[in-house]
Amino acid sequence: MSHPTIPVFKNHIVVPRTNDVMRLYGPSKIAEQCQFHPEKDISTYCKDCQMPCCATCQVQNHQKHNISTIEDAYLSAENRLNGRVKELETNVMPTLNKMADKTMKDQSERRVQIDRIKEEVNSFRKEMKQTVDESCDNLIENLEENDTELDNLIARIDDQKGKIHEMVKKVNEVIQKGDMSMMKYSPPSPSTFIPEVPIPRLTIPVFTPGRDILTIIKQRIGTIKWIDVNSEAKDSPAPAAKFDRSMINIYKVTSNSSKVRVTSITKASNNTAWVMDYDSDIMYLYHSSGKVVGSIKVNGSNGINDMVIRRSGEMIVTCYDRKVRRISASGEVSTLIDTSPLTPFGICLTERDVVVVCMRGQDERNHMATYTPDTGRKLHEIRGIDRQRKQQITEPYRVVSNGKDLYVVNWNPGNVVCVDERGDVRWMYDGKEGKLSKAFSPRGIIIDKYNNLLVTDCDNDCVHYVDREGRLIQIILTYGQTRISGPYGICVDDKTGHVWVGDLFQKIAICKYLS
């Protein structure tokens, strides 16, 4: 080693390369030769110049520089690199894993939606093809009818010709006899053998295809829009903190007399809500100040039961005339679903934009069903089957979805039934926990940003605040707090924290229910 030969280092003690550092790194990693003095081993590290050096380099070029041993430099580098690895493992990797999980979930949901849209497009294609086939069949049938007409005329002419041949034969027989019978025989007039129809003029069919319809079809067959689901999710964010009963704090913001006997309320935007009027074909857009700022009339509906608003702004409404109609953003009304012989009542949308409709009629037929929102094609029925294989959705009146489960208001018996995606019962709430003077009489239902339910109780003049597992949190929004008698419609504005409650006596109250 060169260390003892340098005067300035002659009194230093040289440690054998069997210490902990050398065992850790090994001679091959630390004992490298200097690139400027190949005969010398690298022994120190200049922190100022950020380069390794041998003893000669240190004396010649790095005097008064910040010098460390090569072992310390290696340890420092190792700590720095380990710190970077730790940062990647503890901070970056979990973030990437979370992004990957969300992306895979988004991809899965998108593929489900794409498959559903494909199915709708193919269903629409089949419907269009059937319409085109029927139109073309009608044209061909018309051609064949005209062709048959001429065939019938030819057959009549041939029949008359046969009769003439028979008459000529008979006349010849009379002439051949040459007796007095010839004087008495009087054959029919020749004109009686001509068919009593005009001889048709020669016409030939000419087909003029309506090619302009192809252009119209290309323009009007439909469009596919890619909706930013994340931007929609910002309107109803997940709760920043876990719900706590101490957050409940009721006070009335405003109370307004309305001209509407309220059966249902649906949140719109900008402090407004759509209000359905009992047995009326008009729904009114109310501002929180109590002013009516808009209205829509659905002619021939015999009354509007409930409504839901899609992300695109399109509305879907249930009507007493056994129709589910959609109202475009421009105000066009069209029939989406015919629920005959049942009457549609409550309606909601799942997170996958599937329409869920409550239908009532004869008790044994009552159920809910899911439909595609664009074509109204029926997907499946939901009857709420419990573990004893008994149907619990007996008279569905209103329904809401939290994205996973459906919460259904049964008019009779008065209860709330929670069913999963397959339609199996998870739990039922009968209101008995509230220990109120009258039987539970649920009418309206809504879900807030904490996934808790607010259910209006018509006969007890209050709202049951119920958690996602069907447990009563508290009785809120009583008559003393709202002055609402027999509450029906209800909606929550999660942005403002306001809850709207309306009754059949033309009153709407807006209250704050959480601090």
PDB file of N, CA, C and O in Angstrom, residues 171-198:
ATOM      1  N   VAL A 171    -125.230 -23.837 -81.643  1.00  0.00           N
ATOM      2  CA  VAL A 171    -125.876 -23.243 -82.837  1.00  0.00           C
ATOM      3  C   VAL A 171    -125.653 -24.148 -84.061  1.00  0.00           C
ATOM      4  O   VAL A 171    -126.557 -24.378 -84.875  1.00  0.00           O
ATOM      5  N   ASN A 172    -124.422 -24.657 -84.187  1.00  0.00           N
ATOM      6  CA  ASN A 172    -124.110 -25.536 -85.323  1.00  0.00           C
ATOM      7  C   ASN A 172    -124.959 -26.804 -85.281  1.00  0.00           C
ATOM      8  O   ASN A 172    -125.407 -27.314 -86.320  1.00  0.00           O
ATOM      9  N   GLU A 173    -125.190 -27.299 -84.073  1.00  0.00           N
ATOM     10  CA  GLU A 173    -126.019 -28.502 -83.943  1.00  0.00           C
ATOM     11  C   GLU A 173    -127.448 -28.209 -84.393  1.00  0.00           C
ATOM     12  O   GLU A 173    -128.104 -29.024 -85.063  1.00  0.00           O
ATOM     13  N   VAL A 174    -127.993 -27.030 -84.041  1.00  0.00           N
ATOM     14  CA  VAL A 174    -129.364 -26.656 -84.439  1.00  0.00           C
ATOM     15  C   VAL A 174    -129.442 -26.527 -85.955  1.00  0.00           C
ATOM     16  O   VAL A 174    -130.400 -26.968 -86.610  1.00  0.00           O
ATOM     17  N   ILE A 175    -128.415 -25.907 -86.541  1.00  0.00           N
ATOM     18  CA  ILE A 175    -128.414 -25.717 -88.001  1.00  0.00           C
ATOM     19  C   ILE A 175    -128.378 -27.074 -88.702  1.00  0.00           C
ATOM     20  O   ILE A 175    -129.057 -27.295 -89.716  1.00  0.00           O
ATOM     21  N   GLN A 176    -127.574 -27.985 -88.203  1.00  0.00           N
ATOM     22  CA  GLN A 176    -127.447 -29.300 -88.831  1.00  0.00           C
ATOM     23  C   GLN A 176    -128.771 -30.077 -88.790  1.00  0.00           C
ATOM     24  O   GLN A 176    -129.066 -30.858 -89.668  1.00  0.00           O
ATOM     25  N   LYS A 177    -129.567 -29.875 -87.750  1.00  0.00           N
ATOM     26  CA  LYS A 177    -130.861 -30.557 -87.667  1.00  0.00           C
ATOM     27  C   LYS A 177    -131.782 -30.091 -88.799  1.00  0.00           C
ATOM     28  O   LYS A 177    -132.551 -30.872 -89.341  1.00  0.00           O
ATOM     29  N   GLY A 178    -131.758 -28.801 -89.107  1.00  0.00           N
ATOM     30  CA  GLY A 178    -132.548 -28.257 -90.199  1.00  0.00           C
ATOM     31  C   GLY A 178    -134.040 -28.368 -90.011  1.00  0.00           C
ATOM     32  O   GLY A 178    -134.782 -28.436 -90.986  1.00  0.00           O
ATOM     33  N   ASP A 179    -134.511 -28.425 -88.811  1.00  0.00           N
ATOM     34  CA  ASP A 179    -135.962 -28.530 -88.589  1.00  0.00           C
ATOM     35  C   ASP A 179    -136.501 -27.217 -88.045  1.00  0.00           C
ATOM     36  O   ASP A 179    -135.817 -26.184 -88.018  1.00  0.00           O
ATOM     37  N   MET A 180    -137.732 -27.283 -87.611  1.00  0.00           N
ATOM     38  CA  MET A 180    -138.424 -26.074 -87.170  1.00  0.00           C
ATOM     39  C   MET A 180    -137.793 -25.469 -85.905  1.00  0.00           C
ATOM     40  O   MET A 180    -137.959 -24.289 -85.612  1.00  0.00           O
ATOM     41  N   SER A 181    -137.032 -26.328 -85.167  1.00  0.00           N
ATOM     42  CA  SER A 181    -136.408 -25.791 -83.945  1.00  0.00           C
ATOM     43  C   SER A 181    -135.435 -24.673 -84.282  1.00  0.00           C
ATOM     44  O   SER A 181    -135.198 -23.775 -83.472  1.00  0.00           O
ATOM     45  N   MET A 182    -134.887 -24.684 -85.493  1.00  0.00           N
ATOM     46  CA  MET A 182    -133.948 -23.635 -85.901  1.00  0.00           C
ATOM     47  C   MET A 182    -134.645 -22.297 -85.962  1.00  0.00           C
ATOM     48  O   MET A 182    -134.063 -21.250 -85.690  1.00  0.00           O
ATOM     49  N   MET A 183    -135.989 -22.328 -86.301  1.00  0.00           N
ATOM     50  CA  MET A 183    -136.741 -21.077 -86.424  1.00  0.00           C
ATOM     51  C   MET A 183    -137.027 -20.488 -85.041  1.00  0.00           C
ATOM     52  O   MET A 183    -137.141 -19.270 -84.873  1.00  0.00           O
ATOM     53  N   LYS A 184    -137.112 -21.374 -84.056  1.00  0.00           N
ATOM     54  CA  LYS A 184    -137.459 -20.895 -82.724  1.00  0.00           C
ATOM     55  C   LYS A 184    -136.218 -20.529 -81.878  1.00  0.00           C
ATOM     56  O   LYS A 184    -136.320 -19.788 -80.920  1.00  0.00           O
ATOM     57  N   TYR A 185    -135.026 -21.074 -82.217  1.00  0.00           N
ATOM     58  CA  TYR A 185    -133.833 -20.898 -81.371  1.00  0.00           C
ATOM     59  C   TYR A 185    -133.300 -19.473 -81.482  1.00  0.00           C
ATOM     60  O   TYR A 185    -133.113 -18.954 -82.566  1.00  0.00           O
ATOM     61  N   SER A 186    -133.072 -18.861 -80.368  1.00  0.00           N
ATOM     62  CA  SER A 186    -132.532 -17.488 -80.348  1.00  0.00           C
ATOM     63  C   SER A 186    -131.335 -17.460 -79.385  1.00  0.00           C
ATOM     64  O   SER A 186    -131.501 -17.467 -78.161  1.00  0.00           O
ATOM     65  N   PRO A 187    -130.095 -17.473 -79.914  1.00  0.00           N
ATOM     66  CA  PRO A 187    -128.903 -17.470 -79.035  1.00  0.00           C
ATOM     67  C   PRO A 187    -128.748 -16.121 -78.304  1.00  0.00           C
ATOM     68  O   PRO A 187    -129.293 -15.115 -78.746  1.00  0.00           O
ATOM     69  N   PRO A 188    -127.983 -16.094 -77.193  1.00  0.00           N
ATOM     70  CA  PRO A 188    -127.752 -14.825 -76.462  1.00  0.00           C
ATOM     71  C   PRO A 188    -127.030 -13.810 -77.331  1.00  0.00           C
ATOM     72  O   PRO A 188    -126.309 -14.150 -78.267  1.00  0.00           O
ATOM     73  N   SER A 189    -127.223 -12.551 -76.976  1.00  0.00           N
ATOM     74  CA  SER A 189    -126.547 -11.466 -77.707  1.00  0.00           C
ATOM     75  C   SER A 189    -125.039 -11.568 -77.489  1.00  0.00           C
ATOM     76  O   SER A 189    -124.581 -11.874 -76.367  1.00  0.00           O
ATOM     77  N   PRO A 190    -124.254 -11.335 -78.527  1.00  0.00           N
ATOM     78  CA  PRO A 190    -122.774 -11.411 -78.376  1.00  0.00           C
ATOM     79  C   PRO A 190    -122.240 -10.489 -77.290  1.00  0.00           C
ATOM     80  O   PRO A 190    -121.227 -10.782 -76.657  1.00  0.00           O
ATOM     81  N   SER A 191    -122.919  -9.366 -77.041  1.00  0.00           N
ATOM     82  CA  SER A 191    -122.398  -8.396 -76.057  1.00  0.00           C
ATOM     83  C   SER A 191    -122.398  -8.959 -74.634  1.00  0.00           C
ATOM     84  O   SER A 191    -121.665  -8.482 -73.766  1.00  0.00           O
ATOM     85  N   THR A 192    -123.254  -9.996 -74.429  1.00  0.00           N
ATOM     86  CA  THR A 192    -123.307 -10.557 -73.064  1.00  0.00           C
ATOM     87  C   THR A 192    -122.056 -11.352 -72.721  1.00  0.00           C
ATOM     88  O   THR A 192    -121.822 -11.671 -71.542  1.00  0.00           O
ATOM     89  N   PHE A 193    -121.251 -11.636 -73.707  1.00  0.00           N
ATOM     90  CA  PHE A 193    -120.032 -12.406 -73.467  1.00  0.00           C
ATOM     91  C   PHE A 193    -118.806 -11.532 -73.186  1.00  0.00           C
ATOM     92  O   PHE A 193    -117.722 -12.034 -72.916  1.00  0.00           O
ATOM     93  N   ILE A 194    -118.968 -10.246 -73.268  1.00  0.00           N
ATOM     94  CA  ILE A 194    -117.841  -9.339 -72.981  1.00  0.00           C
ATOM     95  C   ILE A 194    -117.867  -9.017 -71.485  1.00  0.00           C
ATOM     96  O   ILE A 194    -118.882  -8.568 -70.967  1.00  0.00           O
ATOM     97  N   PRO A 195    -116.770  -9.234 -70.741  1.00  0.00           N
ATOM     98  CA  PRO A 195    -116.755  -8.946 -69.289  1.00  0.00           C
ATOM     99  C   PRO A 195    -117.123  -7.491 -69.017  1.00  0.00           C
ATOM    100  O   PRO A 195    -116.739  -6.591 -69.759  1.00  0.00           O
ATOM    101  N   GLU A 196    -117.881  -7.321 -67.963  1.00  0.00           N
ATOM    102  CA  GLU A 196    -118.334  -5.972 -67.619  1.00  0.00           C
ATOM    103  C   GLU A 196    -117.253  -5.192 -66.848  1.00  0.00           C
ATOM    104  O   GLU A 196    -117.449  -4.666 -65.765  1.00  0.00           O
ATOM    105  N   VAL A 197    -116.056  -5.185 -67.381  1.00  0.00           N
ATOM    106  CA  VAL A 197    -114.954  -4.372 -66.827  1.00  0.00           C
ATOM    107  C   VAL A 197    -114.238  -3.726 -67.991  1.00  0.00           C
ATOM    108  O   VAL A 197    -114.170  -4.302 -69.082  1.00  0.00           O
ATOM    109  N   PRO A 198    -113.741  -2.521 -67.810  1.00  0.00           N
ATOM    110  CA  PRO A 198    -113.007  -1.894 -68.903  1.00  0.00           C
ATOM    111  C   PRO A 198    -111.704  -2.626 -69.148  1.00  0.00           C
ATOM    112  O   PRO A 198    -111.076  -3.139 -68.224  1.00  0.00           O
TER     113      PRO A 198
END
